[in-house]
Coordinates of C-alpha atoms and ligand atoms in Angstrom, one line a residue:
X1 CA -70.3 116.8 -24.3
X2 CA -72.8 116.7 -26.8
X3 CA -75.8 118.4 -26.6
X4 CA -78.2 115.2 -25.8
X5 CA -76.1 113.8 -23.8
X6 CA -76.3 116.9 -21.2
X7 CA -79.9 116.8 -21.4
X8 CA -80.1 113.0 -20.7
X9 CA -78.3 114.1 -17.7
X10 CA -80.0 116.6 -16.0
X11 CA -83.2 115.2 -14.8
X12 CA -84.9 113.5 -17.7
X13 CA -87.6 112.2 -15.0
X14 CA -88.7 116.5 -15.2
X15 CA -88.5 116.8 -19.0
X16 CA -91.5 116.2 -20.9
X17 CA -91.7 112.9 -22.3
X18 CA -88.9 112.8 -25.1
X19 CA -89.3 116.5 -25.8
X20 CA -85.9 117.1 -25.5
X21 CA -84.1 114.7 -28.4
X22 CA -87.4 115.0 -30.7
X23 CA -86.0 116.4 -33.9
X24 CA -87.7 119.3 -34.2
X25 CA -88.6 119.9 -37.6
X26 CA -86.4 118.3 -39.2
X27 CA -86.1 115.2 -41.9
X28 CA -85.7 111.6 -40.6
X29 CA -81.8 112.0 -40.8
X30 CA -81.5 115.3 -41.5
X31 CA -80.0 118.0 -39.1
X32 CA -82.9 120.3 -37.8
X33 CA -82.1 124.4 -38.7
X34 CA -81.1 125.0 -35.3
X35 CA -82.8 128.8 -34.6
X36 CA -81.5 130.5 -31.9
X37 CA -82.3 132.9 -29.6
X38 CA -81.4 136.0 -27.6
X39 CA -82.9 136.6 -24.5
X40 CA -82.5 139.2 -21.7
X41 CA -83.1 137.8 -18.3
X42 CA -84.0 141.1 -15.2
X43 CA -83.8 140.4 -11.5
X44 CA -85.0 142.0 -8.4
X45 CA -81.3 141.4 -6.6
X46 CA -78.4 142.9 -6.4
X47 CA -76.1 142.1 -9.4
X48 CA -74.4 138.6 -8.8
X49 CA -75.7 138.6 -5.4
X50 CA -74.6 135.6 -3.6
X51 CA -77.5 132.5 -3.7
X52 CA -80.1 135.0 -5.6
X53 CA -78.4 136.7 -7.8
X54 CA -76.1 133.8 -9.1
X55 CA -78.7 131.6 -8.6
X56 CA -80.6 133.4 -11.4
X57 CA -77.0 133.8 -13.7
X58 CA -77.3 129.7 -13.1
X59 CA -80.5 129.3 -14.3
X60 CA -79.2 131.5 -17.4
X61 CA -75.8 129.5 -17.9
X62 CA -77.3 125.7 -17.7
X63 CA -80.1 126.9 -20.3
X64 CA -76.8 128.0 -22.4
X65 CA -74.9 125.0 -22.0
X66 CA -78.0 122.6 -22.1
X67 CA -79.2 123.7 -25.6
X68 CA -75.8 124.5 -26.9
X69 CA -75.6 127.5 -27.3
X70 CA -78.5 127.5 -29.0
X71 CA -80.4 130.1 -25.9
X72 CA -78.2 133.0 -25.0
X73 CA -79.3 134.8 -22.1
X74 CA -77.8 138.3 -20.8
X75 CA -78.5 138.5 -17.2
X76 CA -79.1 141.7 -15.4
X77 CA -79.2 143.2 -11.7
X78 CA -82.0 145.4 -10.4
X79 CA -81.3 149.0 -12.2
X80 CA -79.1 147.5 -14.7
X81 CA -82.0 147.1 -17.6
X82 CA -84.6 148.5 -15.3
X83 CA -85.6 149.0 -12.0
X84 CA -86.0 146.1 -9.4
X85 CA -89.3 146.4 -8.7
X86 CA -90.4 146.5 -12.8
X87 CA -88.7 143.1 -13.2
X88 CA -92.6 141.5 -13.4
X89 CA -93.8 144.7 -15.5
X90 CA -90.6 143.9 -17.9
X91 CA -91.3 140.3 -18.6
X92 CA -95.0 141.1 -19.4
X93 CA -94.4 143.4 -21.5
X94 CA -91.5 141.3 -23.2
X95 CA -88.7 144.1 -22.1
X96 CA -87.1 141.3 -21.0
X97 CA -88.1 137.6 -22.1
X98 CA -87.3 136.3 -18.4
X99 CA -86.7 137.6 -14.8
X100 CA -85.8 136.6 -11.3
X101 CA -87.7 137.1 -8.3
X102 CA -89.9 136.5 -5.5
X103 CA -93.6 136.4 -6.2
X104 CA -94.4 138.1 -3.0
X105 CA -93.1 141.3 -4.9
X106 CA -96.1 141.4 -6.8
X107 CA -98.5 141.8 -3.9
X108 CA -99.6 145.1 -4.9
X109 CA -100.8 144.2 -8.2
X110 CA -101.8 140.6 -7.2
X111 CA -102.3 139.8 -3.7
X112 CA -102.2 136.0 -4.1
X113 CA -98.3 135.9 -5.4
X114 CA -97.5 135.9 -2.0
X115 CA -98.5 132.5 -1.9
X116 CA -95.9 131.4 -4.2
X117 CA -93.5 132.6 -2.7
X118 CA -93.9 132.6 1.2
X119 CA -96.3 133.4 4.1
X120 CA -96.4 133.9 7.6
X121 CA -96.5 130.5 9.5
X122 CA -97.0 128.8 5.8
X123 CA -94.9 126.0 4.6
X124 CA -91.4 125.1 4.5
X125 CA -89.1 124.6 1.6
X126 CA -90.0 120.9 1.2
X127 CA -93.9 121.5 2.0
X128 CA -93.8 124.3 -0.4
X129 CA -92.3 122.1 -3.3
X130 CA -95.1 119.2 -2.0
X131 CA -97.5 121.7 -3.0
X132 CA -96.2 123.3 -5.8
X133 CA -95.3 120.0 -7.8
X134 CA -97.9 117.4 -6.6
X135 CA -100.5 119.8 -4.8
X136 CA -102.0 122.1 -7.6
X137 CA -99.3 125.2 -6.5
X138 CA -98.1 125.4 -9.7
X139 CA -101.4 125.2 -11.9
X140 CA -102.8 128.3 -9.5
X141 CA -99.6 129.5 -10.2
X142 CA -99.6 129.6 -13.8
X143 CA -103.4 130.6 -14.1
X144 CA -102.7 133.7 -11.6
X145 CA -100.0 135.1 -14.1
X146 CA -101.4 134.0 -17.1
X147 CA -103.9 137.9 -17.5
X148 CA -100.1 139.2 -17.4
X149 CA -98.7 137.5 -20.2
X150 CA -96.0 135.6 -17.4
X151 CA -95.5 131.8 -17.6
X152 CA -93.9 131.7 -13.7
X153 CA -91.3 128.4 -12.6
X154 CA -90.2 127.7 -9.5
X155 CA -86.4 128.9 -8.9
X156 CA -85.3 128.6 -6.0
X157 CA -85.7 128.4 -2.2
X158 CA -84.0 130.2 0.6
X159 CA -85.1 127.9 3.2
X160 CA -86.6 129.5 6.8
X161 CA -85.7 132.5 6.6
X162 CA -84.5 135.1 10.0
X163 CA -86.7 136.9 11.6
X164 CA -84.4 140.2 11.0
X165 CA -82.0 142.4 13.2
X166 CA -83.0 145.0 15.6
X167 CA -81.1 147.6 17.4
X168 CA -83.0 146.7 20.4
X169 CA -84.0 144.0 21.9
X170 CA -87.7 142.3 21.5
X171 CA -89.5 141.2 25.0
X172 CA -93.1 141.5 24.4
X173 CA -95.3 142.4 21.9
X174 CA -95.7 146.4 23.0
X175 CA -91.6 146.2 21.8
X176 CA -93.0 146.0 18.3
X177 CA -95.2 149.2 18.2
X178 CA -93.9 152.6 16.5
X179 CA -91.1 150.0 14.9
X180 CA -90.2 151.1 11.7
X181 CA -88.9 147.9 9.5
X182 CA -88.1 146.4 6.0
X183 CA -90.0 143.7 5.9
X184 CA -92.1 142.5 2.5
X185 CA -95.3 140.6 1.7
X186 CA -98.3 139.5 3.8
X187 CA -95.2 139.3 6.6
X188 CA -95.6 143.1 6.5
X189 CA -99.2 143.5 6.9
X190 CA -99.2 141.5 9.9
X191 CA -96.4 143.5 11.1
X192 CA -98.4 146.8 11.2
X193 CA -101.2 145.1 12.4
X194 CA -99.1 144.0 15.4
X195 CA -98.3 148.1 15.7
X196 CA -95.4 148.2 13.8
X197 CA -94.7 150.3 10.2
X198 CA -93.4 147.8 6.8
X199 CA -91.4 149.3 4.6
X200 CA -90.4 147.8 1.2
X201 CA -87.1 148.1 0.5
X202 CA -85.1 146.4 -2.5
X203 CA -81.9 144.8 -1.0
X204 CA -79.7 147.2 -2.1
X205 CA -81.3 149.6 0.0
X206 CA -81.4 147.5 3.1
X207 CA -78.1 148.3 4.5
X208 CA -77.9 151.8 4.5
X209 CA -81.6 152.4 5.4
X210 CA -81.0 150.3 9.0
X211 CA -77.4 152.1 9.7
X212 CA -78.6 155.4 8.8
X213 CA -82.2 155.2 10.4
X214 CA -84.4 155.4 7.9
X215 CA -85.9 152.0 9.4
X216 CA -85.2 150.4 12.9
X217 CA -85.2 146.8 12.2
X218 CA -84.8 144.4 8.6
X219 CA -85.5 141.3 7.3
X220 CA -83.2 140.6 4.7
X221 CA -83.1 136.9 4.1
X222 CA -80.7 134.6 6.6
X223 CA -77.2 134.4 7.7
X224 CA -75.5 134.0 4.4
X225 CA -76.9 136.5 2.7
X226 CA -77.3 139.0 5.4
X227 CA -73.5 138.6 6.2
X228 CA -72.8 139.2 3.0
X229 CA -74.9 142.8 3.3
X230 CA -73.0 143.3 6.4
X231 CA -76.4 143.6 8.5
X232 CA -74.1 143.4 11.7
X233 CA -72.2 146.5 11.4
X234 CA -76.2 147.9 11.5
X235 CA -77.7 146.5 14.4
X236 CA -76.7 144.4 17.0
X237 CA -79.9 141.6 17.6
X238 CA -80.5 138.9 15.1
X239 CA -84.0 137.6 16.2
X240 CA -85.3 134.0 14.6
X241 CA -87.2 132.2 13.4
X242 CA -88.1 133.9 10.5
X243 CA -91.9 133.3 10.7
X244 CA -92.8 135.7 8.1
X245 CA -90.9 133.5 5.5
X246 CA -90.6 130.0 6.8
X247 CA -89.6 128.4 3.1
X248 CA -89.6 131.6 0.3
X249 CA -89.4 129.7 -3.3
X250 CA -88.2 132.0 -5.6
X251 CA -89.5 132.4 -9.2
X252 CA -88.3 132.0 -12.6
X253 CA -90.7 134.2 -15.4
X254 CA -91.0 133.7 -18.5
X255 CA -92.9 135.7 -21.0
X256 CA -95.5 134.0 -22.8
X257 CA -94.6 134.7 -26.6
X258 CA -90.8 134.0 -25.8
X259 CA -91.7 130.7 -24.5
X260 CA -94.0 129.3 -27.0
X261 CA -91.6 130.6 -29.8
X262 CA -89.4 128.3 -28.3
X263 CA -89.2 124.7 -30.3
X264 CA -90.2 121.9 -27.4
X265 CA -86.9 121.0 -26.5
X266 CA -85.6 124.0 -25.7
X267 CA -89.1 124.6 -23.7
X268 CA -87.9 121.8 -22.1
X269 CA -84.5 122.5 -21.1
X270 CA -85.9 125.7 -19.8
X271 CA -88.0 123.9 -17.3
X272 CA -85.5 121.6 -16.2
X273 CA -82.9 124.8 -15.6
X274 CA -85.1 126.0 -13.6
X275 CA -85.8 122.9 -11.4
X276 CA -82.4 122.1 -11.3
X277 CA -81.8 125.7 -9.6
X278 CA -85.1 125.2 -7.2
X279 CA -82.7 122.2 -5.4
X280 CA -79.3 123.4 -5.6
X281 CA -80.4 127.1 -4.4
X282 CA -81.7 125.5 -1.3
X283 CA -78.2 123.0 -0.7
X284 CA -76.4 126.4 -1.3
X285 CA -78.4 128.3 1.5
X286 CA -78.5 125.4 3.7
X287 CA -74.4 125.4 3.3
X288 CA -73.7 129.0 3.6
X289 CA -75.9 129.6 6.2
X290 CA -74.3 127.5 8.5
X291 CA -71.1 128.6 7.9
X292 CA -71.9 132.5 7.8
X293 CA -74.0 132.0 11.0
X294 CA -70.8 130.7 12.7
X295 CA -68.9 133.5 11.8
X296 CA -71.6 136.3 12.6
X297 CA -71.4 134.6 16.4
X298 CA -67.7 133.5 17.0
X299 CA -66.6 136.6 15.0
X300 CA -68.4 139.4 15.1
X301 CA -69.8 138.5 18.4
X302 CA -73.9 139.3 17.0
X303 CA -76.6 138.8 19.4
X304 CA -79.0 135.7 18.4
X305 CA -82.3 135.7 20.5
X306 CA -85.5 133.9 20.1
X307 CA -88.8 136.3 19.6
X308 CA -90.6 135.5 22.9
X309 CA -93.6 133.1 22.6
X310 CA -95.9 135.3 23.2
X311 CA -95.0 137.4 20.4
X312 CA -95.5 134.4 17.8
X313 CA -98.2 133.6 19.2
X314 CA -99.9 137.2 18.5
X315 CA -97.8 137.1 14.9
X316 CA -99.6 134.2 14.4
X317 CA -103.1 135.1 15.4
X318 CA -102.6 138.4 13.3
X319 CA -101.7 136.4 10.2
X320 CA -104.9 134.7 10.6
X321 CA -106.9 137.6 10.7
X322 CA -105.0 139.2 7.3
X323 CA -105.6 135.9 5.6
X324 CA -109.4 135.6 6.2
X325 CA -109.9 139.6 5.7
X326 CA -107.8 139.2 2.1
X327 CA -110.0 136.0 1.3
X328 CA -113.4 138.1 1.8
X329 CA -112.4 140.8 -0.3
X330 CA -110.2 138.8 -3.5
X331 CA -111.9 135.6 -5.1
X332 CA -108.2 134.6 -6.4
X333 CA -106.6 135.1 -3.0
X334 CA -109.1 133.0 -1.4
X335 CA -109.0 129.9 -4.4
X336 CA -105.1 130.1 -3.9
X337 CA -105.6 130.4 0.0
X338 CA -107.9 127.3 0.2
X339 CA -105.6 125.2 -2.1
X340 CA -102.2 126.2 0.2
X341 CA -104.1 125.4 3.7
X342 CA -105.8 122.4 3.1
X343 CA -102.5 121.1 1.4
X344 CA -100.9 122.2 4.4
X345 CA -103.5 120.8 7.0
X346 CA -102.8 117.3 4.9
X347 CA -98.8 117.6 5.3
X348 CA -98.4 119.0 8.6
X349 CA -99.4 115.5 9.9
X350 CA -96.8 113.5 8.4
X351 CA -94.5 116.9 9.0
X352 CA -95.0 116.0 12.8
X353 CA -93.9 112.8 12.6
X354 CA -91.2 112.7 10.3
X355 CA -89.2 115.5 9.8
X356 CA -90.0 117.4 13.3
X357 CA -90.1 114.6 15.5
X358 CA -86.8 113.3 13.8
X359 CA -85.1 116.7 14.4
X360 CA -86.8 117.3 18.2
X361 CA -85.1 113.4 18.9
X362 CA -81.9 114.3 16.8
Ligands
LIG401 CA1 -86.8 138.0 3.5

């Protein structure tokens, strides 16, 4: 297929304008010199990781294809080119020209990432696009990384997460003191509020830590990819929802001076890989997870249970009380806080009567 003719096809509604069959440069006629480029792309998972880490080597592969060879990206797992956590660090620095994460990584340096990636009792997967495309998200988004030299895209989503596996089982909110458990993000502040002791883990550690005791409970992500880490063999309850995560979008970065060396369509086929990922990461999870959460039941005989109400309901109050503590003390957290609740306070009420009251009659 030639080169326009894949672009034409992939979403031209996303691409800028006619960005991406402008001849760039060249004469009315004449054939453009077509520059190319070499770029390394880092990630936070596990290499080839099913739904994260391929999702990241698709983003990669329809930028090759897309501009014809014209982009080549090398794709790497966490602690191939450098450590998972240094995947943000990399891209600013221009280590790497792209990476593969979830914002809520970067907490530590920049508490309002969580935001774009997922919060307790926040949005879902379709809210959080709402937001992000049509509701400012992205702009805060963008501004937020912007002092590190990161032009961020949204790359993904899991959908609702699980709300982990424990080896025992969780009947009231005293069940959560003294816990030790990987769980990441403003999820894990509420978490040791609620008595209980986060630990950040990447998820290659997640396994072993939860057989071998190093934590008592983990969040990984859901039943597809959690299957495919073999959670089960660790501990026996698998507790939803996952209220910590209820829609994680993850994120495609981009370092600033790769991107702007970029001619226009290439800049744009970029953007579009990246949306094009955003949808089909979330049909993939929604596929898989169905059919892994079959077979963690039927075959391997796990325990599914419900966190008691009360217990989301103290979650919840918790999260409430992080939030507006964060938002006193960070002028950025509390912008990108106001922005995400009153988007949320609009959509929650057609929420109610579309998609939950469809699914509560279904
Ligand atoms: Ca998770």
């Amino acid at each position: 297929m030639k080169r326009r003719q894949v672009v034409a096809g992939i979403g031209a509604a996303a691409l800028a304008g006619a960005a991406c069959t402008r001849n760039e440069g060249g004469g009315e006629g004449a054939a453009p010199a077509q520059k190319t480029f070499k770029w390394k792309m880092v990630t936070t998972w596990p290499p080839d990781f099913p739904g994260l880490g391929t999702g990241a080597t698709e983003v990669a592969r329809i930028i090759e294809r897309c501009s014809g060879g014209r982009i080549s990206i090398k794709v790497y797992g966490g602690g191939e080119l450098v450590p998972a956590f240094e995947t943000f660090d990399a891209v600013s620095s221009g280590t790497a020209e792209m990476g593969h994460s979830g914002a809520y990584y970067w907490k530590g340096k920049l508490e309002a990432s969580s935001f774009f990636a997922t919060v307790p009792f926040g949005m879902n997967a379709q809210e959080m696009n709402g937001w992000l495309y049509h509701g400012g998200g992205w702009e805060l988004w963008k501004e937020a990384y912007a002092p590190f030299n990161i032009m961020p895209f949204p790359a993904g989503n899991t959908g609702v997460q699980m709300g982990g596996w424990f080896n025992r089982e969780i009947h009231g909110v005293a069940d959560l003191k003294g816990l030790k458990m990987r769980i990441p993000g403003l999820g894990g502040e509420v978490f040791r509020r609620a008595g209980g002791t986060p630990v950040a883990l990447a998820g290659s550690e997640v396994f072993t830590s939860l057989q071998t005791g190093v934590v008592d409970a983990a969040e990984w992500v859901g039943p597809y990819n959690d299957l495919a880490f073999s959670l089960h063999k660790a501990a026996k309850y698998y507790y939803y929802p996952g209220w910590h995560e209820p829609g994680a979008t993850l994120e495609c970065l981009v370092n600033k001076q790769a991107f702007e060396a970029l001619p226009a369509d290439l800049q744009a086929i970029v953007q579009t890989a990246c949306s094009s990922v955003n949808d089909r990461m979330l049909a993939e999870f929604t596929a898989r997870s169905a059919q892994a959460l079959d077979e963690l039941v039927n075959v391997h005989k796990v325990k599914v249970r419900a966190f008691p109400d009360d217990v989301l309901a103290e979650l919840r109050r918790l999260t409430a009380v992080v939030m507006s503590e964060t938002a006193a003390d960070d002028p950025l957290f509390r912008r990108v806080h106001d922005s995400y609740m009153e988007f949320l306070a609009r959509v929650r009420g057609w929420t109610r009567i579309s998609e939950q009251a469809y699914l509560q009659a279904r």
